[in-house]
Amino acid sequence: MRWGLIGASTIAEQFMIEAIRATGGEVAAVVSTTEARGADFSRTQGIPAHGTALALALDDPTIGAVYISSTNDKHHAQALAAIQAGKHVLCEKPLAMTVEDAFAMVRAADAAGLIFATNHHLRASGSHRAIRDLIASGRIGRVLSLRLFHAVHLPANLQGWRINDASVGGGVIPDVTVHDADVARFLLGEDPVTVVAQMSVSGMGQGVEDSAMSVWTMPSGTMVMSHESFTHPFAGSGLEVHGTEGSIFARGVMTQLPVGEIELVTGQGRAPVPYPQHNLYVQGVTDFLSAIAGKGQPAASGRDGVASLAVALAVREAARTGIRQTVDYVRIA
Ligand code: NDP
């Protein structure tokens, strides 16, 4: 597969170019809004073509797929243009600034018969897949609650638009809560219905929230508690799933790397849970390519991206108003 990158981003540089190449793909072009950054990015990353016009990637018939990792405000228009040009799209989360825009992207890809996926990397993680399988197997009985711990310290090189510009998608809720919403949906196989939440500025945010805590109700009655932050250097990430017959404790698993430990606790005692430690982003690209080949689904579909965005936006609205929100998925047929 020949790929076009839309966005000369950190995530492309750190993980996605390697993942595309590891799956046999070729990164053919990078589109940046700034000529100099695009030139620098293409030189350092060994990408043959760069430019500021989307046409560089979209008008090239040898490019079959694009990876969109621009700031969040740009995803919608760029994805629609790519779909219009007949490209399969792997788009970063959050898919868009509104649920309606995100749905429009999914609908356009459906109408064009193209694969449109969301890069929710945690769905591709061996640890998360193992936890999901344990829950589905019934080992912990009926699931009572899920606690998500995702309070981290935002690295200095990412302390730009994320902490000071809501207009391009800044704030911990669109950045991290959106991942946690997808994790809850993935592990539990159901969609949050209502949310209550609070958010705060705890030392890093400038005009946007840098911390959030929320509680979600699920159709089954399972309770979900979620904590995200940019300001916690030593908290560590993880999740716990508690059921009537057992509990799963997963430490260090809300990460971009295949790391962390999982422990199952039941009436029989405590036992470590092994899991495959593959590269999350390579797995995500592999699943995306399989979907294009007609052999399966992407790790996270476009609809998954819409739903996670709907939850995140409901959390922000609940925190802003102090009022419980019903998640608006803007369901489509
Ligand atoms: P970056 O800030 O690194 O990149 C976003 C855009 O900002 C780039 O496309 C680029 O614009 C511009 N930019 C990059 N570097 C600079 C700079 N030095 N000065 C000015 N502008 C710059 O963001 P991330 O890579 O962290 O995030 C990009 C997207 O990916 C977001 O939507 C984010 O939510 C998502 N993401 C997903 C992750 C995942 O694991 N799924 C992890 C991290 C991010 P241009 O392209 O126009 O040059």
XYZ file of C-alpha atoms and ligand atoms in Angstrom:
381
model
C 0.000 0.000 0.000
C 1.243 3.481 -0.853
C 0.179 5.971 1.814
C -0.181 9.722 2.007
C 0.281 11.398 5.369
C -1.919 14.385 6.113
C -0.188 16.083 9.000
C 3.505 16.383 9.812
C 2.794 15.296 13.367
C 4.569 13.856 16.361
C 2.448 10.697 16.358
C 3.315 10.052 12.704
C 6.995 10.565 13.449
C 7.051 8.497 16.643
C 4.816 5.559 15.736
C 2.843 5.589 12.514
C 5.522 5.881 9.825
C 7.283 2.907 11.408
C 3.984 1.005 11.590
C 3.166 1.672 7.940
C 6.628 0.533 6.857
C 6.521 -2.502 9.141
C 3.394 -3.701 7.348
C 5.085 -3.413 3.951
C 3.630 -0.017 3.156
C 5.349 2.919 1.540
C 4.960 6.461 2.853
C 4.787 8.273 -0.472
C 3.956 11.853 0.505
C 3.375 14.147 3.471
C 1.070 17.145 3.436
C 1.769 19.945 5.920
C 0.183 23.388 6.234
C 3.699 24.835 6.378
C 6.147 24.408 3.522
C 9.263 24.485 5.695
C 7.922 21.971 8.253
C 6.789 19.644 5.492
C 10.209 19.851 3.829
C 11.996 19.182 7.089
C 9.634 16.306 7.946
C 10.011 14.661 4.556
C 13.795 14.901 4.749
C 14.120 13.527 8.281
C 11.536 10.786 7.706
C 12.732 9.776 4.241
C 9.427 10.608 2.540
C 9.917 11.338 -1.183
C 7.245 14.028 -1.669
C 5.974 16.888 0.446
C 3.703 19.869 -0.075
C 1.033 22.105 1.384
C -1.828 21.086 -0.921
C -3.967 18.019 -0.195
C -3.873 17.344 -3.936
C -0.307 16.095 -3.532
C -1.674 12.957 -1.884
C -5.256 12.951 -3.104
C -4.586 13.392 -6.847
C -1.951 10.657 -6.905
C -3.715 7.510 -8.181
C -0.931 5.282 -6.820
C -1.756 6.335 -3.254
C -4.470 4.089 -1.842
C -4.777 5.239 1.752
C -4.216 8.328 3.831
C -3.394 8.675 7.497
C -4.772 11.897 8.997
C -2.957 13.205 12.095
C -3.383 16.947 11.852
C -4.891 18.917 14.740
C -8.444 17.802 15.537
C -10.207 20.734 13.869
C -8.825 19.707 10.459
C -9.746 16.009 10.442
C -13.295 16.490 9.143
C -12.558 18.497 5.995
C -9.413 16.507 5.206
C -11.193 13.176 5.588
C -14.088 14.246 3.401
C -11.649 15.391 0.712
C -9.731 12.121 0.913
C -12.921 10.071 0.672
C -14.056 12.170 -2.279
C -10.741 11.307 -3.924
C -11.381 7.593 -3.365
C -8.815 7.000 -0.613
C -9.240 4.694 2.345
C -8.780 6.704 5.537
C -7.173 5.956 8.871
C -8.024 9.001 10.958
C -6.774 10.093 14.334
C -9.036 10.541 17.298
C -11.069 12.531 18.064
C -12.545 12.184 14.592
C -13.902 15.721 14.569
C -14.973 18.632 16.752
C -18.648 17.579 16.716
C -20.491 14.266 16.581
C -22.390 15.418 13.490
C -19.151 16.098 11.607
C -17.755 12.738 12.656
C -20.869 10.953 11.429
C -20.654 12.813 8.131
C -17.178 11.329 7.629
C -18.441 7.808 8.308
C -21.443 8.259 6.046
C -19.290 9.581 3.203
C -16.933 6.596 3.425
C -19.872 4.178 3.535
C -21.398 5.787 0.458
C -18.076 5.578 -1.379
C -17.437 1.970 -0.351
C -14.175 2.907 1.383
C -12.670 1.791 4.685
C -12.700 4.525 7.273
C -11.103 3.706 10.617
C -10.264 5.498 13.846
C -6.764 5.181 15.271
C -7.863 4.161 18.759
C -4.624 2.252 19.327
C -5.648 0.674 22.649
C -8.101 -1.611 20.835
C -5.099 -3.108 19.087
C -3.272 -3.765 22.349
C -2.675 -7.367 23.400
C -3.399 -6.411 27.009
C -6.769 -4.855 26.238
C -7.725 -7.741 23.970
C -6.836 -10.210 26.738
C -8.945 -8.306 29.270
C -11.875 -8.140 26.866
C -11.618 -11.903 26.265
C -11.471 -12.627 30.007
C -14.621 -10.600 30.598
C -16.403 -12.228 27.648
C -15.426 -15.707 28.887
C -17.378 -15.114 32.094
C -14.343 -15.600 34.370
C -15.259 -12.620 36.543
C -19.012 -13.226 36.410
C -21.377 -10.315 35.965
C -19.434 -7.078 35.553
C -20.262 -4.622 38.308
C -17.834 -1.803 37.619
C -14.940 -0.564 35.517
C -12.425 1.991 36.766
C -10.187 3.715 34.233
C -7.026 5.484 35.426
C -5.526 7.669 32.716
C -3.973 10.603 34.558
C -0.544 11.157 33.043
C 1.978 13.967 32.673
C 1.857 15.473 29.198
C 5.416 15.473 27.787
C 6.953 18.912 27.246
C 7.054 18.472 23.453
C 3.245 18.042 23.395
C 2.470 21.045 25.610
C 1.257 23.169 22.692
C -2.267 23.314 21.280
C -3.430 20.514 23.600
C -3.148 22.791 26.631
C -3.986 26.214 25.230
C -6.221 26.092 22.171
C -9.770 24.776 22.383
C -10.459 25.933 18.818
C -8.170 23.259 17.326
C -9.245 20.572 19.782
C -7.204 21.178 22.929
C -8.121 19.859 26.370
C -7.700 16.534 28.116
C -11.277 15.464 27.383
C -11.005 15.381 23.557
C -7.451 14.080 23.910
C -7.676 11.342 26.539
C -11.279 10.865 27.720
C -12.091 9.974 24.125
C -9.658 7.027 24.382
C -11.170 5.913 27.685
C -14.652 6.010 26.197
C -13.468 3.688 23.453
C -11.782 1.386 25.975
C -14.988 1.088 28.016
C -17.040 0.341 24.909
C -14.454 -2.180 23.719
C -14.114 -4.041 27.028
C -17.780 -4.058 27.992
C -19.387 -4.265 24.553
C -21.961 -1.586 25.326
C -22.305 2.174 25.020
C -22.472 4.649 27.924
C -25.958 6.109 28.259
C -25.566 9.003 30.689
C -22.577 10.743 32.282
C -21.872 12.998 35.230
C -18.530 14.785 35.343
C -16.257 17.452 36.718
C -13.193 19.024 35.124
C -10.474 21.334 36.349
C -7.368 23.274 35.437
C -4.674 21.850 37.655
C -1.471 23.531 36.529
C -1.060 23.059 32.804
C -4.216 24.054 30.945
C -4.543 27.620 29.677
C -8.179 28.145 28.818
C -8.862 24.405 28.485
C -9.327 21.662 31.076
C -6.292 19.578 31.952
C -8.077 17.144 34.285
C -11.436 15.392 34.291
C -13.285 12.809 36.341
C -16.550 11.258 35.277
C -18.974 8.431 36.001
C -20.905 6.723 33.236
C -23.997 4.527 33.348
C -24.131 1.543 31.006
C -27.271 -0.199 29.707
C -26.456 -3.340 31.748
C -26.144 -1.362 34.968
C -22.344 -1.632 35.087
C -20.836 1.548 36.527
C -17.798 3.144 34.868
C -15.479 5.640 36.529
C -12.914 7.482 34.437
C -10.037 9.834 35.358
C -7.893 11.709 32.858
C -5.243 14.355 33.379
C -2.180 16.005 31.825
C -0.650 16.947 35.190
C 0.062 13.723 37.116
C 3.742 12.736 36.864
C 3.625 9.695 39.143
C 0.052 8.381 39.045
C 0.624 5.616 36.509
C -2.177 4.391 34.273
C -4.383 1.346 34.445
C -7.805 -0.119 34.758
C -9.761 -2.420 37.042
C -12.769 -4.517 36.129
C -14.765 -5.895 39.038
C -17.272 -8.706 38.664
C -19.368 -10.938 40.896
C -16.840 -13.811 40.531
C -13.537 -11.985 40.192
C -11.593 -8.830 39.510
C -9.060 -7.872 36.840
C -6.286 -5.462 37.809
C -4.292 -4.036 34.891
C -1.441 -1.659 35.649
C 0.425 0.483 33.142
C -1.760 -0.548 30.201
C -3.161 2.832 29.077
C -0.103 3.526 26.977
C 1.284 3.554 23.475
C 3.675 0.685 24.252
C 2.975 -3.048 24.692
C 3.694 -2.958 28.421
C 1.952 -3.397 31.760
C 0.790 -6.252 33.968
C -2.595 -7.898 34.265
C -3.701 -9.894 37.306
C -6.868 -11.948 37.747
C -8.189 -12.326 41.292
C -10.886 -14.922 42.014
C -11.885 -17.269 44.818
C -9.022 -19.515 43.605
C -6.428 -16.820 44.297
C -4.334 -14.406 42.255
C -2.855 -15.218 38.853
C -0.948 -13.180 36.260
C -2.632 -12.964 32.862
C -0.236 -13.348 29.921
C -0.936 -11.443 26.725
C 0.728 -10.921 23.319
C 3.079 -7.928 23.441
C 2.952 -6.791 19.844
C 3.323 -3.182 18.648
C -0.092 -1.529 18.999
C 0.237 0.698 15.952
C 1.529 -2.068 13.695
C -1.480 -4.149 14.737
C -3.813 -1.229 14.047
C -2.412 -0.741 10.544
C -2.495 -4.508 9.950
C -6.191 -4.627 10.868
C -6.888 -1.590 8.659
C -5.171 -3.268 5.683
C -7.085 -6.497 6.323
C -10.338 -4.554 6.219
C -9.346 -3.001 2.903
C -8.595 -6.501 1.616
C -12.091 -7.581 2.684
C -10.767 -9.834 5.451
C -12.128 -8.383 8.655
C -12.758 -5.109 10.370
C -10.447 -2.296 11.435
C -9.481 -2.391 15.124
C -11.666 0.665 15.668
C -14.197 1.581 13.013
C -15.434 5.024 12.082
C -18.565 4.377 14.136
C -16.378 3.556 17.144
C -14.736 6.943 16.661
C -18.109 8.663 16.511
C -19.281 6.951 19.696
C -16.102 7.733 21.657
C -16.371 11.367 20.593
C -20.022 11.464 21.652
C -19.092 10.224 25.130
C -16.193 12.673 25.466
C -18.322 15.632 24.417
C -21.053 14.567 26.848
C -18.433 14.447 29.622
C -17.296 17.966 28.806
C -20.875 19.243 28.704
C -21.706 17.516 31.998
C -18.630 19.083 33.581
C -19.413 22.511 32.132
C -23.040 22.549 33.241
C -22.947 20.358 36.340
C -25.891 18.494 34.855
C -26.058 14.780 33.989
C -25.938 14.370 30.206
C -27.458 11.726 27.983
C -24.868 10.755 25.372
C -26.006 11.903 21.948
C -24.767 9.390 19.412
C -26.739 10.974 16.543
C -27.520 7.457 15.436
C -27.756 6.781 11.722
C -29.385 3.911 9.911
P 1.362 17.538 16.784
O 1.167 18.834 17.474
O 2.701 16.913 16.809
O 0.905 17.636 15.278
C -0.346 18.169 14.895
C -0.121 19.209 13.813
O 0.533 20.313 14.398
C 0.764 18.712 12.700
O -0.014 18.130 11.718
C 1.501 19.970 12.264
O 0.788 20.648 11.261
C 1.483 20.842 13.478
N 2.814 20.868 14.081
C 3.616 19.817 14.371
N 4.764 20.223 14.906
C 4.684 21.562 14.977
C 5.552 22.566 15.429
N 6.771 22.287 15.915
N 5.150 23.862 15.358
C 3.927 24.155 14.872
N 3.050 23.238 14.407
C 3.435 21.960 14.474
O 0.245 16.571 17.374
P 0.217 15.031 17.710
O 1.029 14.224 16.793
O 0.467 14.838 19.126
O -1.352 14.739 17.441
C -1.882 14.763 16.126
C -3.220 14.044 16.118
O -3.011 12.700 16.508
C -4.254 14.599 17.082
O -5.528 14.485 16.494
C -4.160 13.699 18.293
O -5.376 13.622 19.007
C -3.798 12.373 17.650
N -2.980 11.498 18.495
C -3.325 10.186 18.604
C -2.562 9.313 19.341
C -2.915 7.868 19.367
O -2.207 7.093 19.992
N -3.965 7.433 18.713
C -1.381 9.773 20.088
C -1.066 11.150 19.852
C -1.855 11.966 19.075
P 1.113 20.430 9.708
O 0.825 19.010 9.431
O 0.165 21.348 9.042
O 2.547 20.749 9.511
